[in-house]
mmCIF file of C-alpha atoms in Angstrom:
data_model
loop_
_atom_site.group_PDB
_atom_site.id
_atom_site.type_symbol
_atom_site.label_atom_id
_atom_site.label_comp_id
_atom_site.label_asym_id
_atom_site.label_seq_id
_atom_site.Cartn_x
_atom_site.Cartn_y
_atom_site.Cartn_z
ATOM 1 C CA UNK A 1 -67.117 102.470 37.326
ATOM 2 C CA UNK A 2 -65.501 99.055 36.951
ATOM 3 C CA UNK A 3 -63.888 97.652 33.816
ATOM 4 C CA UNK A 4 -63.472 93.914 33.253
ATOM 5 C CA UNK A 5 -61.312 92.406 30.501
ATOM 6 C CA UNK A 6 -62.936 88.984 30.733
ATOM 7 C CA UNK A 7 -60.658 87.632 33.436
ATOM 8 C CA UNK A 8 -61.339 90.234 36.109
ATOM 9 C CA UNK A 9 -61.330 93.983 36.878
ATOM 10 C CA UNK A 10 -58.514 96.047 35.335
ATOM 11 C CA UNK A 11 -57.157 99.533 35.984
ATOM 12 C CA UNK A 12 -55.911 100.310 32.462
ATOM 13 C CA UNK A 13 -56.981 99.589 28.884
ATOM 14 C CA UNK A 14 -53.550 98.748 27.451
ATOM 15 C CA UNK A 15 -53.364 95.568 25.393
ATOM 16 C CA UNK A 16 -51.057 94.024 22.807
ATOM 17 C CA UNK A 17 -52.771 93.140 19.501
ATOM 18 C CA UNK A 18 -50.439 90.181 18.982
ATOM 19 C CA UNK A 19 -51.525 88.602 22.281
ATOM 20 C CA UNK A 20 -55.212 89.478 21.904
ATOM 21 C CA UNK A 21 -55.298 88.361 18.274
ATOM 22 C CA UNK A 22 -56.953 91.549 17.062
ATOM 23 C CA UNK A 23 -56.533 95.320 16.854
ATOM 24 C CA UNK A 24 -59.335 95.988 19.327
ATOM 25 C CA UNK A 25 -60.524 94.612 22.652
ATOM 26 C CA UNK A 26 -63.894 94.778 24.417
ATOM 27 C CA UNK A 27 -64.260 95.483 28.129
ATOM 28 C CA UNK A 28 -67.374 95.006 30.254
ATOM 29 C CA UNK A 29 -68.343 98.209 32.067
ATOM 30 C CA UNK A 30 -70.411 98.159 35.251
ATOM 31 C CA UNK A 31 -71.086 100.131 38.421
ATOM 32 C CA UNK A 32 -68.744 99.170 41.259
ATOM 33 C CA UNK A 33 -70.893 98.460 44.288
ATOM 34 C CA UNK A 34 -68.176 97.612 46.792
ATOM 35 C CA UNK A 35 -68.899 95.058 49.503
ATOM 36 C CA UNK A 36 -72.658 95.644 49.325
ATOM 37 C CA UNK A 37 -73.023 95.205 45.574
ATOM 38 C CA UNK A 38 -75.521 97.213 43.537
ATOM 39 C CA UNK A 39 -78.765 95.563 44.665
ATOM 40 C CA UNK A 40 -81.051 97.693 46.774
ATOM 41 C CA UNK A 41 -79.488 101.062 45.962
ATOM 42 C CA UNK A 42 -81.934 103.886 46.666
ATOM 43 C CA UNK A 43 -81.656 107.464 45.389
ATOM 44 C CA UNK A 44 -83.521 110.383 46.933
ATOM 45 C CA UNK A 45 -84.742 113.430 44.997
ATOM 46 C CA UNK A 46 -87.115 116.097 46.383
ATOM 47 C CA UNK A 47 -88.064 113.889 49.347
ATOM 48 C CA UNK A 48 -88.938 111.050 46.990
ATOM 49 C CA UNK A 49 -86.982 107.815 46.826
ATOM 50 C CA UNK A 50 -86.315 105.592 43.841
ATOM 51 C CA UNK A 51 -84.702 102.206 43.465
ATOM 52 C CA UNK A 52 -81.731 102.275 41.107
ATOM 53 C CA UNK A 53 -81.383 99.512 38.541
ATOM 54 C CA UNK A 54 -77.916 98.961 37.102
ATOM 55 C CA UNK A 55 -76.678 97.052 34.089
ATOM 56 C CA UNK A 56 -73.556 96.430 32.057
ATOM 57 C CA UNK A 57 -72.128 98.055 28.969
ATOM 58 C CA UNK A 58 -69.346 97.300 26.512
ATOM 59 C CA UNK A 59 -66.325 99.544 26.009
ATOM 60 C CA UNK A 60 -64.399 98.923 22.783
ATOM 61 C CA UNK A 61 -60.744 99.963 22.860
ATOM 62 C CA UNK A 62 -58.914 100.172 19.525
ATOM 63 C CA UNK A 63 -55.163 99.928 19.105
ATOM 64 C CA UNK A 64 -53.102 102.744 17.617
ATOM 65 C CA UNK A 65 -49.593 102.682 16.194
ATOM 66 C CA UNK A 66 -48.445 106.198 17.040
ATOM 67 C CA UNK A 67 -48.544 108.018 20.364
ATOM 68 C CA UNK A 68 -51.300 110.514 21.189
ATOM 69 C CA UNK A 69 -49.304 113.637 20.335
ATOM 70 C CA UNK A 70 -48.344 112.287 16.912
ATOM 71 C CA UNK A 71 -51.584 110.605 15.844
ATOM 72 C CA UNK A 72 -54.252 113.017 17.130
ATOM 73 C CA UNK A 73 -54.564 116.533 15.695
ATOM 74 C CA UNK A 74 -57.218 119.060 16.877
ATOM 75 C CA UNK A 75 -59.851 119.924 14.308
ATOM 76 C CA UNK A 76 -59.929 123.450 12.856
ATOM 77 C CA UNK A 77 -62.694 125.670 11.508
ATOM 78 C CA UNK A 78 -60.802 127.213 8.582
ATOM 79 C CA UNK A 79 -58.618 125.811 5.772
ATOM 80 C CA UNK A 80 -54.976 125.330 6.627
ATOM 81 C CA UNK A 81 -51.800 123.887 5.159
ATOM 82 C CA UNK A 82 -50.853 120.537 6.659
ATOM 83 C CA UNK A 83 -47.208 119.710 7.249
ATOM 84 C CA UNK A 84 -45.509 116.861 5.409
ATOM 85 C CA UNK A 85 -46.573 113.520 6.885
ATOM 86 C CA UNK A 86 -49.513 115.117 8.676
ATOM 87 C CA UNK A 87 -53.146 116.090 8.100
ATOM 88 C CA UNK A 88 -55.831 118.259 9.664
ATOM 89 C CA UNK A 89 -59.622 118.141 9.662
ATOM 90 C CA UNK A 90 -61.602 121.302 8.950
ATOM 91 C CA UNK A 91 -65.324 121.756 9.611
ATOM 92 C CA UNK A 92 -67.730 124.728 9.766
ATOM 93 C CA UNK A 93 -68.004 126.383 13.174
ATOM 94 C CA UNK A 94 -71.705 125.470 13.475
ATOM 95 C CA UNK A 95 -71.082 121.733 13.018
ATOM 96 C CA UNK A 96 -72.824 119.471 15.554
ATOM 97 C CA UNK A 97 -70.980 116.381 16.778
ATOM 98 C CA UNK A 98 -72.535 113.240 18.210
ATOM 99 C CA UNK A 99 -70.973 110.299 20.046
ATOM 100 C CA UNK A 100 -70.638 107.115 17.983
ATOM 101 C CA UNK A 101 -74.065 105.968 16.772
ATOM 102 C CA UNK A 102 -75.855 107.111 19.933
ATOM 103 C CA UNK A 103 -77.108 110.468 18.680
ATOM 104 C CA UNK A 104 -75.857 112.028 21.942
ATOM 105 C CA UNK A 105 -74.552 115.542 21.243
ATOM 106 C CA UNK A 106 -71.040 116.235 22.499
ATOM 107 C CA UNK A 107 -70.762 118.811 25.318
ATOM 108 C CA UNK A 108 -69.186 122.213 24.728
ATOM 109 C CA UNK A 109 -65.882 121.103 26.265
ATOM 110 C CA UNK A 110 -65.206 118.491 23.597
ATOM 111 C CA UNK A 111 -61.945 118.267 21.670
ATOM 112 C CA UNK A 112 -62.915 116.835 18.294
ATOM 113 C CA UNK A 113 -59.737 115.808 16.501
ATOM 114 C CA UNK A 114 -58.463 113.871 13.523
ATOM 115 C CA UNK A 115 -56.847 110.518 14.263
ATOM 116 C CA UNK A 116 -54.177 110.245 11.552
ATOM 117 C CA UNK A 117 -52.380 107.049 12.439
ATOM 118 C CA UNK A 118 -49.851 104.731 10.850
ATOM 119 C CA UNK A 119 -50.963 101.264 9.791
ATOM 120 C CA UNK A 120 -50.305 98.904 12.712
ATOM 121 C CA UNK A 121 -47.188 96.828 12.078
ATOM 122 C CA UNK A 122 -45.403 96.938 15.461
ATOM 123 C CA UNK A 123 -46.972 93.583 16.364
ATOM 124 C CA UNK A 124 -44.795 91.928 13.724
ATOM 125 C CA UNK A 125 -47.469 91.577 11.034
ATOM 126 C CA UNK A 126 -46.720 93.273 7.706
ATOM 127 C CA UNK A 127 -49.985 94.921 6.687
ATOM 128 C CA UNK A 128 -48.419 97.590 4.480
ATOM 129 C CA UNK A 129 -47.326 95.234 1.705
ATOM 130 C CA UNK A 130 -50.825 93.721 1.220
ATOM 131 C CA UNK A 131 -52.319 97.229 1.175
ATOM 132 C CA UNK A 132 -49.789 98.385 -1.427
ATOM 133 C CA UNK A 133 -50.481 95.266 -3.492
ATOM 134 C CA UNK A 134 -54.189 96.123 -3.375
ATOM 135 C CA UNK A 135 -53.350 99.583 -4.704
ATOM 136 C CA UNK A 136 -51.326 98.073 -7.562
ATOM 137 C CA UNK A 137 -54.155 95.667 -8.354
ATOM 138 C CA UNK A 138 -56.658 98.526 -8.469
ATOM 139 C CA UNK A 139 -54.356 100.614 -10.684
ATOM 140 C CA UNK A 140 -53.839 97.724 -13.139
ATOM 141 C CA UNK A 141 -50.390 96.632 -12.088
ATOM 142 C CA UNK A 142 -47.265 97.671 -10.243
ATOM 143 C CA UNK A 143 -45.240 100.707 -11.254
ATOM 144 C CA UNK A 144 -41.606 101.034 -10.194
ATOM 145 C CA UNK A 145 -41.900 104.812 -9.774
ATOM 146 C CA UNK A 146 -45.120 104.641 -7.756
ATOM 147 C CA UNK A 147 -44.907 105.657 -4.097
ATOM 148 C CA UNK A 148 -47.455 105.055 -1.348
ATOM 149 C CA UNK A 149 -48.594 106.845 1.790
ATOM 150 C CA UNK A 150 -51.250 104.888 3.672
ATOM 151 C CA UNK A 151 -52.800 106.047 6.949
ATOM 152 C CA UNK A 152 -55.722 105.157 9.206
ATOM 153 C CA UNK A 153 -58.103 108.114 9.595
ATOM 154 C CA UNK A 154 -60.904 108.657 12.055
ATOM 155 C CA UNK A 155 -62.782 111.510 13.748
ATOM 156 C CA UNK A 156 -62.488 111.303 17.546
ATOM 157 C CA UNK A 157 -63.018 113.259 20.769
ATOM 158 C CA UNK A 158 -59.610 113.637 22.424
ATOM 159 C CA UNK A 159 -61.332 114.638 25.692
ATOM 160 C CA UNK A 160 -63.229 111.348 25.847
ATOM 161 C CA UNK A 161 -60.641 108.650 25.281
ATOM 162 C CA UNK A 162 -60.581 109.261 21.510
ATOM 163 C CA UNK A 163 -64.129 107.946 21.203
ATOM 164 C CA UNK A 164 -65.542 107.860 17.682
ATOM 165 C CA UNK A 165 -67.684 110.872 16.808
ATOM 166 C CA UNK A 166 -69.877 111.882 13.894
ATOM 167 C CA UNK A 167 -70.129 115.283 12.249
ATOM 168 C CA UNK A 168 -73.439 116.750 11.077
ATOM 169 C CA UNK A 169 -71.737 118.358 8.072
ATOM 170 C CA UNK A 170 -68.749 116.133 7.459
ATOM 171 C CA UNK A 171 -65.174 117.387 7.610
ATOM 172 C CA UNK A 172 -62.640 118.285 4.935
ATOM 173 C CA UNK A 173 -59.248 116.611 5.305
ATOM 174 C CA UNK A 174 -56.143 118.578 4.352
ATOM 175 C CA UNK A 175 -53.409 115.984 3.799
ATOM 176 C CA UNK A 176 -49.859 117.326 3.604
ATOM 177 C CA UNK A 177 -47.897 116.614 0.434
ATOM 178 C CA UNK A 178 -45.724 113.501 0.857
ATOM 179 C CA UNK A 179 -41.970 114.044 0.673
ATOM 180 C CA UNK A 180 -40.775 114.860 -2.833
ATOM 181 C CA UNK A 181 -44.212 115.853 -4.163
ATOM 182 C CA UNK A 182 -46.096 119.093 -4.773
ATOM 183 C CA UNK A 183 -49.195 120.419 -6.527
ATOM 184 C CA UNK A 184 -47.866 119.236 -9.913
ATOM 185 C CA UNK A 185 -47.665 115.593 -8.800
ATOM 186 C CA UNK A 186 -50.382 113.206 -9.987
ATOM 187 C CA UNK A 187 -52.139 111.475 -7.087
ATOM 188 C CA UNK A 188 -54.718 108.727 -6.748
ATOM 189 C CA UNK A 189 -56.638 108.645 -3.458
ATOM 190 C CA UNK A 190 -58.086 105.284 -2.415
ATOM 191 C CA UNK A 191 -60.309 104.336 0.512
ATOM 192 C CA UNK A 192 -60.079 100.868 2.060
ATOM 193 C CA UNK A 193 -63.630 100.858 3.368
ATOM 194 C CA UNK A 194 -64.526 98.297 6.012
ATOM 195 C CA UNK A 195 -61.220 97.966 7.871
ATOM 196 C CA UNK A 196 -62.420 99.838 10.960
ATOM 197 C CA UNK A 197 -60.198 98.260 13.651
ATOM 198 C CA UNK A 198 -63.403 96.730 14.938
ATOM 199 C CA UNK A 199 -65.704 93.800 14.197
ATOM 200 C CA UNK A 200 -65.098 90.648 12.185
ATOM 201 C CA UNK A 201 -63.089 92.421 9.467
ATOM 202 C CA UNK A 202 -60.948 94.668 11.650
ATOM 203 C CA UNK A 203 -57.801 94.612 9.546
ATOM 204 C CA UNK A 204 -55.801 92.519 12.011
ATOM 205 C CA UNK A 205 -55.545 89.541 9.669
ATOM 206 C CA UNK A 206 -53.993 89.927 6.230
ATOM 207 C CA UNK A 207 -57.035 88.031 4.916
ATOM 208 C CA UNK A 208 -59.151 91.033 5.970
ATOM 209 C CA UNK A 209 -57.133 93.205 3.596
ATOM 210 C CA UNK A 210 -57.345 90.637 0.794
ATOM 211 C CA UNK A 211 -61.143 90.689 1.073
ATOM 212 C CA UNK A 212 -61.410 94.461 0.615
ATOM 213 C CA UNK A 213 -61.673 96.280 -2.697
ATOM 214 C CA UNK A 214 -60.458 99.878 -2.414
ATOM 215 C CA UNK A 215 -62.518 102.650 -3.951
ATOM 216 C CA UNK A 216 -61.209 105.731 -5.709
ATOM 217 C CA UNK A 217 -62.478 108.955 -4.151
ATOM 218 C CA UNK A 218 -62.210 112.682 -4.794
ATOM 219 C CA UNK A 219 -59.143 114.451 -3.471
ATOM 220 C CA UNK A 220 -61.383 116.388 -1.058
ATOM 221 C CA UNK A 221 -62.182 113.791 1.595
ATOM 222 C CA UNK A 222 -65.357 113.700 3.701
ATOM 223 C CA UNK A 223 -64.702 111.404 6.659
ATOM 224 C CA UNK A 224 -67.682 109.301 7.732
ATOM 225 C CA UNK A 225 -66.050 106.145 9.115
ATOM 226 C CA UNK A 226 -62.593 105.222 10.299
ATOM 227 C CA UNK A 227 -60.499 103.036 7.989
ATOM 228 C CA UNK A 228 -57.248 103.125 5.999
ATOM 229 C CA UNK A 229 -56.785 105.678 3.236
ATOM 230 C CA UNK A 230 -53.944 105.601 0.726
ATOM 231 C CA UNK A 231 -52.308 108.092 -1.601
ATOM 232 C CA UNK A 232 -50.395 106.629 -4.552
#
């Protein structure tokens, strides 16, 4: 396989959001045909021969703030207690997972995991303050004792480059209590739907955040699409 970033073939998918101007980057994927190219390739099966037609695909790579070990946690099939500053996804053992929107069922060797990432700020853009201001706006004003914990959540296959996956039965998210809180603390859980680190409203620009209205959801979270979630 050959991957092209728009200027030529590349050997790695690393990119800097600040230089790209977004939190994701698309790569063109094609079959590498070497000196002879891909025209005229013939495949033989059971003494029959077939001409192979090739095309191109698009690989979307999304930026993350934390490293793999910190951001990606293997899914579990029974309830568990998440550590402070962490979360785990729990789904029934008979759950079926498919790749992206393709409907292709994941193979038995998959490693479905929860991506529980910080909001990207290492590129020098403060996205946390606008998100917190959106929370205050939704909750009818700022509160000096209010605290925030905002993360980007997604369901991914750690054995396939953290590709997006879908669950046939959804997953329950167990989010560890933030520092200084416990079961007696009052929480509000908000979902910033639409900021998927992809597409025209990826969340790279602060204007993307300004255009989003968070929605209040139940404390038990069913993940269907990746985007920021906040506890206040």
